[in-house]
Amino acid sequence: MGVSIVPTLKVLKPVGMIVGVGFVGLLVGYFANAAFFPGTTPVQPIEFSHTIHAGDYEIPCLYCHTEARRSPSAGVPSVNKCMGCHAIVATDSPLVREVARHYENAEPIPWIKVHDLPDFVHFPHNRHVAAGLECQECHGPVETMDRVTRMAPNEMGQCLTCHRDMEVEHGIDCLTCHK
Amino acid sequence: MPNIDRRSFLTLVGAGGVGAGAGFMLSESRKHPVEHLVPYPVPPEEFSPGIATWYNSVCSMCSAGCGISVRTREGRAKKIEGNPAHPVSQGRLCALGQSGLQALYNPDRITGPLVRAGRRGELEFDPATWEESLAELANQLELMRTAGRGGGVALLTGGVRGHLASLLELFMSWLGSDQLLHYDFNHPATLYAANERFFGESELPYYDIENSRYVLSFGADFIGHWLSPVHHGLGFGRSRQARDGIRARFVQIEPRMSLTGAAADEWIAANPGTEGILALGIARRIVDQGGYQGADLDAWRAALDGYAAESVAEQTGVAADTVARLADSFAETQPGLAIGGGATGNHSNGVDALVAVNALNHLVGNIGVEGGVIFNPPPAFGPTASRQAGLSRMLELAEDARAGRIEMLIVSNTNPVFNLPEAAGFAEALADIPQIVSLSTFLDETTAQADLVLPSHTYLESWGDDAPSPGVGFRVGAVSQPVVEPLYDTRATGDIVLELAHRMGLDLAFPWPNMEEYLKYSWREVWSSGTPDPAIPDFDTFWTSVVRAGVWGDETRAPGGEFAPDAGVVDGIGVGAPEFAGAEGEFPYALHPYLSNGLHDGRGANLPWMQELPDALTGVVYGSWIELNPVTAEELGLSEGDVVAIESPAGSIEAPVLVYPAIMPGVVAMPIGQGHEQYGRYAHEHGVNPIDVLAAQTEPGTGALAWAATRVRLVPTGGRVDLVKVGGDSRELGREIVQIADAGTPAAAGAPTVASATDAGAAVGIDVPAVGAEAAMANTRLNSIPITVVNT
Ligand code: SF4
């Protein structure tokens, strides 16, 4: 037995503990963030519930997101549209009152985007609606969500799989989406 | 549980904390950045998010008045295209027109009213409110008006046409002032005067390049900047390629090859200022050869007596047999078209020279015929008398200012401090005007001198209308509508004037609440002047359709009418030798300033796209330069990049040399547009302004600035710079890019023949087989745009 490693271990032990505790902290921080502040389920400025509107009352998606039928962007309803019903419906709800306040002050509501594609992807809602796709195919069962969460990855594989399965003309050409 | 001392415990807590923080941030960094979806509280009816809305309007970047269609998304202007229904631009647009967006979104726009805080020209301004500024200004104006001193107000604007011009007239007449002036560096005053003398009308005719078979141009850079470049470019393209198998011939005469000259079959350099003499030499030959048989033949013979080929050759430097050849081919080819402009009209003999060019059209019978010169009907609306001020009128204004006769100068979107020669002393005269108010959009050199700045909208935010001049041979009117909401706290010029009138208590004379209402009111008259259309039962329908289409008017031109000049006119024909400022011995070179491709007269210098646009012929980007023929450069021992002082009797500037083969020896060419001291971050401190060294030389009849009539000398400074150029070398280096074919025989089918006449004075003849009619471009129908939504 030449050189003993015991002294070295003695020095390393506290360093190991520090690194170990730090690593555990890292994991805790990482998952705590993901659990309590999920990027895929942002907290909206007004807690609008799709469960009530699309679920319980079965209002069709395109009733509010009208533009999806004719425009590349689906659009979110104008405050005006909300007030179309809420001028008489549930006027005493605090959330509805908040909407009414925006309407009276002509102040737009800064909703947070849940589903987003990179700017280099051209995704026209109108063509997909025209092709008879259900909104849920990409957006998930929104009618069951109080807070909308991003279900599908909305990544290129998803687009290509679907375009292949449905035998979309030029569906897998680069320029179909990247233009 | 191991024993942990306090120190270790704190260390471990610290480690855990740092780890947790790092983990949190790591997770955060992997998230999608938060983006908002912000819907309108109440959306405008006419658009959907994600779908473009197009508005038709009118380009105001130069005075051609092209029709534009602007693509907007969610209330923002994204792209400007030509309005296909507008007969001037027919769906096309020039580079300057494209960059109108950069005027709209320019970061150096004046964003609200300003009052001067420091000394004049020091650019120290305090923000002000419209309410207070207008109230005070109106008060001042009303006091002057009631005291009978309204004549002390001068209103100086850029080239304004249509009902805005009428409104300004009305306003100034109520003030009791005759000092309403439009100043535009590029205004072809001498052409108006020449037309008045020869045709009896001070109007611009329609030059039917499209249907001509022979275009003989004296100095007119008609696809660059002259009059209506987009329209000319279209017509030129069709005359060269698209018509029943015959390609029109085109000869350009100018001392420095312009963009237009580069497209010519034959480019001829005559001594600067002698183009009119050359025209008369050609006229003489036509008459001698029996090409003209009018009743006044003897008068013509007498008038042209002094223009025999030899003497013309001696004065112009163009060989006698070239003169004869040009004359014979021009007389033979019908219909032909002679046009004159640019530097030809901006010499001391400019009007005489342009009359000589008009005379050529008459001698070969090309006036009032398709493919020749066609008279325009009077403008559909707007004032008839021109308020365009030449140099001498501006000098009068300066004189009035010095004599204390101008109490207030209101200046609107024109920049005489930059665009007048320093020798004119206009900038100094401003110091004698007690109050200067600017209604300009940008802080240019003139606005920098203002005491009060009431910034106007850009044209993309304003209501307006236009009756283009030159017209297209038939009546055309166009409405310009806002395509976006105003970006800043600015107002439309018309609205400012109406507001002032109202505050002065002139409501009865100005009963319109704003420019839009004034236009509607005025257009009722336009409506009733047209042929009744059962599909348009009332004015509102008419107005909606005009605004939607962006244009209104007739669709066909009616050439015709016999034309003969008055006897006195023929007797008076003659072009004298040009007079230059600066003796030839002391100042050996003629300075040939030209409007640069993108910067125009300097107005485009604050647009980054235009600053980045390389000069089409030399390939130089950024800054200023002078162009010298290789012979001249060699004489002076100069090569590319050598900085020289350009000294004239009026001043001196410095610029680097570019050796350019397509310019006459003995001529120094220089682009106009750079050399701004103000005008925003993109414009200022780039290059120099050749207008600074121009002598205050005028064409005597019109008082217009003869900007091609200054001589200079070149003094090497010893400095050197590298010119930034695209395209590398202008020589062929054995690549056989230029192929010369005989002008008489069509080039062999197959490889297209490309000509770039880089060899000064070379006649490059090319002929391209016909490519068939351009059916899509053939017809212009008004009211045919389906995709425009009316702005309400
Ligand atoms: S020529 Fe160009 S700048 Fe002038 S009006 Fe037409 S598009 Fe505009």
Short mmCIF file of C-alpha atoms in Angstrom, two decimals, chain B residues 356-670:
data_model
loop_
_atom_site.label_atom_id
_atom_site.label_comp_id
_atom_site.label_asym_id
_atom_site.label_seq_id
_atom_site.Cartn_x
_atom_site.Cartn_y
_atom_site.Cartn_z
CA ALA B 356 -36.48 73.81 -81.80
CA VAL B 357 -37.35 70.28 -80.67
CA ASN B 358 -41.07 71.08 -80.94
CA ALA B 359 -40.38 72.42 -84.42
CA LEU B 360 -38.93 69.07 -85.48
CA ASN B 361 -42.21 67.38 -84.57
CA HIS B 362 -44.10 69.90 -86.63
CA LEU B 363 -41.85 69.60 -89.67
CA VAL B 364 -42.38 65.87 -89.97
CA GLY B 365 -46.09 66.15 -89.22
CA ASN B 366 -46.08 64.42 -85.84
CA ILE B 367 -48.23 66.82 -83.89
CA GLY B 368 -51.68 65.61 -83.01
CA VAL B 369 -51.07 62.14 -84.39
CA GLU B 370 -50.79 58.80 -82.65
CA GLY B 371 -47.16 58.11 -81.91
CA GLY B 372 -46.35 61.80 -81.86
CA VAL B 373 -47.18 64.76 -79.68
CA ILE B 374 -50.80 64.74 -78.53
CA PHE B 375 -52.32 67.67 -76.70
CA ASN B 376 -53.76 67.01 -73.30
CA PRO B 377 -57.18 68.32 -72.39
CA PRO B 378 -57.04 70.90 -69.61
CA PRO B 379 -56.57 69.32 -66.16
CA ALA B 380 -59.82 67.91 -64.81
CA PHE B 381 -59.63 70.22 -61.79
CA GLY B 382 -57.29 72.39 -59.78
CA PRO B 383 -55.99 75.88 -60.51
CA THR B 384 -55.09 76.64 -64.09
CA ALA B 385 -52.48 79.33 -63.51
CA SER B 386 -49.17 77.90 -62.44
CA ARG B 387 -47.63 79.04 -59.19
CA GLN B 388 -44.38 77.22 -59.87
CA ALA B 389 -41.51 79.48 -58.97
CA GLY B 390 -38.27 79.47 -60.89
CA LEU B 391 -35.01 80.83 -59.58
CA SER B 392 -35.84 84.45 -60.36
CA ARG B 393 -39.21 84.26 -58.61
CA MET B 394 -37.45 82.78 -55.58
CA LEU B 395 -34.91 85.57 -55.77
CA GLU B 396 -37.78 88.07 -55.77
CA LEU B 397 -39.11 86.41 -52.65
CA ALA B 398 -35.67 86.67 -51.07
CA GLU B 399 -35.54 90.31 -52.11
CA ASP B 400 -38.96 90.95 -50.55
CA ALA B 401 -37.69 89.28 -47.39
CA ARG B 402 -34.60 91.47 -47.28
CA ALA B 403 -36.72 94.56 -47.80
CA GLY B 404 -38.90 93.53 -44.85
CA ARG B 405 -41.97 92.91 -46.97
CA ILE B 406 -42.38 89.34 -45.76
CA GLU B 407 -43.59 89.09 -42.20
CA MET B 408 -44.31 85.41 -42.20
CA LEU B 409 -43.16 82.55 -44.39
CA ILE B 410 -45.12 79.32 -44.29
CA VAL B 411 -43.16 76.55 -45.94
CA SER B 412 -44.58 73.13 -46.67
CA ASN B 413 -42.66 70.09 -47.88
CA THR B 414 -40.22 71.88 -50.10
CA ASN B 415 -36.59 72.44 -49.32
CA PRO B 416 -35.21 75.52 -51.09
CA VAL B 417 -32.33 75.88 -48.66
CA PHE B 418 -30.99 72.61 -50.06
CA ASN B 419 -32.33 72.87 -53.61
CA LEU B 420 -31.34 76.43 -54.51
CA PRO B 421 -27.75 77.37 -55.28
CA GLU B 422 -26.03 78.97 -52.35
CA ALA B 423 -25.24 81.84 -54.67
CA ALA B 424 -28.93 82.70 -54.74
CA GLY B 425 -28.67 83.80 -51.11
CA PHE B 426 -32.04 82.35 -50.19
CA ALA B 427 -30.90 80.82 -46.93
CA GLU B 428 -29.52 84.15 -45.74
CA ALA B 429 -32.69 85.98 -46.74
CA LEU B 430 -34.64 83.74 -44.37
CA ALA B 431 -32.93 85.54 -41.50
CA ASP B 432 -34.84 88.69 -42.43
CA ILE B 433 -38.24 87.03 -42.11
CA PRO B 434 -39.62 87.57 -38.61
CA GLN B 435 -41.54 84.34 -38.49
CA ILE B 436 -41.08 81.07 -40.33
CA VAL B 437 -43.65 78.33 -39.97
CA SER B 438 -42.99 74.90 -41.41
CA LEU B 439 -45.67 72.39 -42.29
CA SER B 440 -43.13 69.80 -43.40
CA THR B 441 -43.06 66.14 -42.47
CA PHE B 442 -39.29 66.01 -41.99
CA LEU B 443 -36.74 68.23 -40.38
CA ASP B 444 -35.01 69.27 -43.59
CA GLU B 445 -32.62 72.18 -44.04
CA THR B 446 -35.46 74.67 -44.54
CA THR B 447 -37.54 73.42 -41.63
CA ALA B 448 -34.44 73.66 -39.44
CA GLN B 449 -34.81 77.43 -39.79
CA ALA B 450 -38.44 77.44 -38.63
CA ASP B 451 -39.80 79.09 -35.51
CA LEU B 452 -42.89 76.94 -35.44
CA VAL B 453 -43.20 73.45 -36.89
CA LEU B 454 -46.66 72.05 -37.50
CA PRO B 455 -45.79 68.68 -39.02
CA SER B 456 -47.97 67.32 -41.79
CA HIS B 457 -49.00 63.75 -42.47
CA THR B 458 -47.26 61.75 -45.13
CA TYR B 459 -49.34 61.19 -48.25
CA LEU B 460 -50.20 57.71 -47.01
CA GLU B 461 -52.11 59.26 -44.12
CA SER B 462 -53.88 62.08 -45.95
CA TRP B 463 -56.84 62.79 -48.15
CA GLY B 464 -56.02 64.46 -51.42
CA ASP B 465 -56.52 64.29 -55.13
CA ASP B 466 -54.54 64.81 -58.27
CA ALA B 467 -54.95 65.63 -61.91
CA PRO B 468 -51.65 64.32 -63.23
CA SER B 469 -49.48 66.51 -65.39
CA PRO B 470 -48.42 65.56 -67.95
CA GLY B 471 -51.66 63.76 -68.47
CA VAL B 472 -52.01 60.76 -70.70
CA GLY B 473 -53.89 62.45 -73.53
CA PHE B 474 -57.29 62.19 -71.87
CA ARG B 475 -58.89 63.49 -68.71
CA VAL B 476 -57.71 61.78 -65.55
CA GLY B 477 -58.41 62.55 -61.93
CA ALA B 478 -57.33 60.49 -58.96
CA VAL B 479 -58.22 60.48 -55.31
CA SER B 480 -55.62 59.87 -52.69
CA GLN B 481 -56.96 58.35 -49.48
CA PRO B 482 -55.34 57.55 -46.17
CA VAL B 483 -54.26 53.93 -46.09
CA VAL B 484 -53.33 53.90 -42.42
CA GLU B 485 -54.31 55.87 -39.37
CA PRO B 486 -51.86 58.69 -38.66
CA LEU B 487 -48.83 57.32 -36.88
CA TYR B 488 -48.02 60.46 -34.96
CA ASP B 489 -49.51 63.68 -33.74
CA THR B 490 -49.45 65.20 -37.20
CA ARG B 491 -52.14 66.63 -39.47
CA ALA B 492 -52.81 66.80 -43.17
CA THR B 493 -51.76 70.06 -44.83
CA GLY B 494 -55.31 70.67 -46.06
CA ASP B 495 -56.70 70.14 -42.58
CA ILE B 496 -54.20 72.58 -41.07
CA VAL B 497 -55.20 75.25 -43.58
CA LEU B 498 -58.92 74.67 -43.02
CA GLU B 499 -58.44 74.74 -39.27
CA LEU B 500 -56.56 78.03 -39.51
CA ALA B 501 -59.31 79.49 -41.67
CA HIS B 502 -61.97 78.42 -39.18
CA ARG B 503 -60.07 79.90 -36.28
CA MET B 504 -59.71 83.12 -38.24
CA GLY B 505 -63.48 83.28 -38.43
CA LEU B 506 -63.60 82.52 -42.14
CA ASP B 507 -66.14 79.72 -41.74
CA LEU B 508 -68.38 81.08 -44.43
CA ALA B 509 -65.64 81.02 -47.01
CA PHE B 510 -64.35 77.65 -45.80
CA PRO B 511 -67.50 75.74 -44.85
CA TRP B 512 -65.84 72.32 -44.94
CA PRO B 513 -64.91 70.72 -41.63
CA ASN B 514 -61.93 68.90 -43.09
CA MET B 515 -60.07 68.02 -46.25
CA GLU B 516 -62.15 64.92 -46.90
CA GLU B 517 -65.37 66.93 -46.88
CA TYR B 518 -63.77 69.60 -49.02
CA LEU B 519 -62.80 66.97 -51.55
CA LYS B 520 -66.27 65.48 -51.58
CA TYR B 521 -67.75 68.91 -52.06
CA SER B 522 -65.37 69.66 -54.93
CA TRP B 523 -65.82 66.31 -56.56
CA ARG B 524 -69.54 66.93 -56.96
CA GLU B 525 -68.52 69.26 -59.73
CA VAL B 526 -66.26 66.63 -61.25
CA TRP B 527 -69.16 64.21 -61.07
CA SER B 528 -71.51 66.49 -62.92
CA SER B 529 -68.85 67.19 -65.55
CA GLY B 530 -68.72 63.54 -66.56
CA THR B 531 -71.10 61.60 -68.75
CA PRO B 532 -74.05 60.41 -66.68
CA ASP B 533 -73.90 56.72 -65.98
CA PRO B 534 -77.15 54.96 -65.02
CA ALA B 535 -75.12 52.61 -62.81
CA ILE B 536 -74.05 55.58 -60.72
CA PRO B 537 -77.29 57.26 -59.67
CA ASP B 538 -76.02 59.59 -56.99
CA PHE B 539 -72.90 61.32 -55.83
CA ASP B 540 -72.24 59.02 -52.91
CA THR B 541 -72.10 56.01 -55.21
CA PHE B 542 -69.83 57.94 -57.52
CA TRP B 543 -67.50 58.99 -54.72
CA THR B 544 -67.31 55.49 -53.31
CA SER B 545 -66.48 54.08 -56.70
CA VAL B 546 -63.83 56.71 -57.42
CA VAL B 547 -62.15 56.27 -54.06
CA ARG B 548 -62.27 52.52 -54.43
CA ALA B 549 -60.83 52.59 -57.94
CA GLY B 550 -58.39 55.36 -57.03
CA VAL B 551 -58.94 56.96 -60.40
CA TRP B 552 -61.60 58.51 -62.58
CA GLY B 553 -61.68 59.80 -66.13
CA ASP B 554 -61.90 58.97 -69.77
CA GLU B 555 -60.35 55.96 -71.37
CA THR B 556 -59.43 56.91 -74.87
CA ARG B 557 -57.41 59.68 -76.31
CA ALA B 558 -58.52 61.58 -79.34
CA PRO B 559 -55.47 62.73 -81.23
CA GLY B 560 -56.14 65.09 -84.00
CA GLY B 561 -56.58 68.65 -84.98
CA GLU B 562 -54.51 70.45 -87.52
CA PHE B 563 -51.67 72.34 -86.00
CA ALA B 564 -49.66 75.18 -87.45
CA PRO B 565 -47.49 77.54 -85.46
CA ASP B 566 -48.08 81.26 -85.77
CA ALA B 567 -46.01 83.02 -88.38
CA GLY B 568 -44.17 85.03 -85.76
CA VAL B 569 -43.13 81.86 -84.04
CA VAL B 570 -41.46 80.48 -87.14
CA ASP B 571 -39.61 83.73 -87.76
CA GLY B 572 -38.33 83.73 -84.20
CA ILE B 573 -36.89 80.24 -84.32
CA GLY B 574 -33.21 80.11 -83.54
CA VAL B 575 -30.91 78.88 -80.82
CA GLY B 576 -27.96 80.92 -79.68
CA ALA B 577 -24.74 79.63 -78.21
CA PRO B 578 -25.15 78.64 -74.56
CA GLU B 579 -23.82 81.02 -71.96
CA PHE B 580 -22.01 79.55 -69.02
CA ALA B 581 -21.10 81.04 -65.68
CA GLY B 582 -17.32 80.96 -65.57
CA ALA B 583 -14.89 81.77 -68.38
CA GLU B 584 -13.69 78.78 -70.36
CA GLY B 585 -10.05 79.60 -69.80
CA GLU B 586 -10.36 79.68 -66.04
CA PHE B 587 -13.05 77.03 -65.65
CA PRO B 588 -12.41 74.52 -68.44
CA TYR B 589 -15.13 71.93 -67.70
CA ALA B 590 -18.90 72.09 -68.06
CA LEU B 591 -20.64 70.80 -64.92
CA HIS B 592 -23.49 68.43 -65.69
CA PRO B 593 -25.48 67.77 -62.51
CA TYR B 594 -28.13 65.10 -62.82
CA LEU B 595 -30.90 63.82 -60.59
CA SER B 596 -29.69 60.62 -59.02
CA ASN B 597 -31.62 57.38 -59.49
CA GLY B 598 -33.12 57.05 -56.09
CA LEU B 599 -32.47 60.28 -54.26
CA HIS B 600 -34.18 62.39 -56.92
CA ASP B 601 -33.49 66.05 -56.08
CA GLY B 602 -32.41 65.07 -52.58
CA ARG B 603 -35.86 64.21 -51.26
CA GLY B 604 -35.04 60.49 -51.32
CA ALA B 605 -31.89 60.83 -49.23
CA ASN B 606 -33.64 59.99 -45.96
CA LEU B 607 -34.89 56.66 -47.29
CA PRO B 608 -32.49 53.80 -46.50
CA TRP B 609 -33.58 51.81 -49.54
CA MET B 610 -32.70 54.70 -51.80
CA GLN B 611 -29.36 55.21 -50.09
CA GLU B 612 -28.61 51.54 -50.71
CA LEU B 613 -29.65 51.67 -54.35
CA PRO B 614 -26.52 51.59 -56.50
CA ASP B 615 -26.38 54.05 -59.35
CA ALA B 616 -27.72 52.15 -62.34
CA LEU B 617 -24.90 53.12 -64.67
CA THR B 618 -21.78 53.46 -62.59
CA GLY B 619 -22.66 50.95 -59.89
CA VAL B 620 -21.55 53.34 -57.16
CA VAL B 621 -23.37 53.15 -53.83
CA TYR B 622 -23.28 55.83 -51.10
CA GLY B 623 -21.74 59.26 -51.15
CA SER B 624 -20.99 61.60 -54.02
CA TRP B 625 -18.64 61.37 -56.93
CA ILE B 626 -17.83 63.11 -60.18
CA GLU B 627 -17.72 61.35 -63.50
CA LEU B 628 -14.90 62.04 -65.94
CA ASN B 629 -14.20 60.69 -69.38
CA PRO B 630 -11.01 58.57 -69.41
CA VAL B 631 -9.43 61.14 -71.72
CA THR B 632 -10.12 63.99 -69.33
CA ALA B 633 -9.00 61.94 -66.37
CA GLU B 634 -5.75 61.12 -68.10
CA GLU B 635 -5.14 64.75 -69.01
CA LEU B 636 -5.47 65.65 -65.36
CA GLY B 637 -3.57 62.62 -64.16
CA LEU B 638 -6.55 61.48 -62.10
CA SER B 639 -7.79 57.99 -61.47
CA GLU B 640 -10.71 56.47 -59.64
CA GLY B 641 -10.92 57.53 -56.02
CA ASP B 642 -8.76 60.65 -56.29
CA VAL B 643 -10.48 63.42 -54.39
CA VAL B 644 -10.69 66.71 -56.25
CA ALA B 645 -12.05 70.13 -55.42
CA ILE B 646 -14.74 71.15 -57.87
CA GLU B 647 -14.42 74.90 -58.06
CA SER B 648 -16.91 77.11 -59.82
CA PRO B 649 -17.29 80.88 -59.80
CA ALA B 650 -19.92 80.29 -57.08
CA GLY B 651 -18.12 77.98 -54.70
CA SER B 652 -16.22 74.79 -54.15
CA ILE B 653 -16.96 71.24 -53.03
CA GLU B 654 -14.86 68.09 -52.86
CA ALA B 655 -15.68 64.68 -54.27
CA PRO B 656 -13.83 61.62 -55.54
CA VAL B 657 -13.34 60.88 -59.22
CA LEU B 658 -14.99 58.05 -61.09
CA VAL B 659 -13.71 57.37 -64.56
CA TYR B 660 -16.81 56.82 -66.67
CA PRO B 661 -16.45 56.18 -70.35
CA ALA B 662 -19.98 57.24 -71.34
CA ILE B 663 -19.46 60.95 -70.87
CA MET B 664 -18.01 63.54 -73.21
CA PRO B 665 -14.47 64.67 -72.59
CA GLY B 666 -14.57 68.12 -71.05
CA VAL B 667 -17.75 67.47 -69.08
CA VAL B 668 -17.93 66.76 -65.35
CA ALA B 669 -21.09 64.96 -64.29
CA MET B 670 -22.28 64.73 -60.74
#
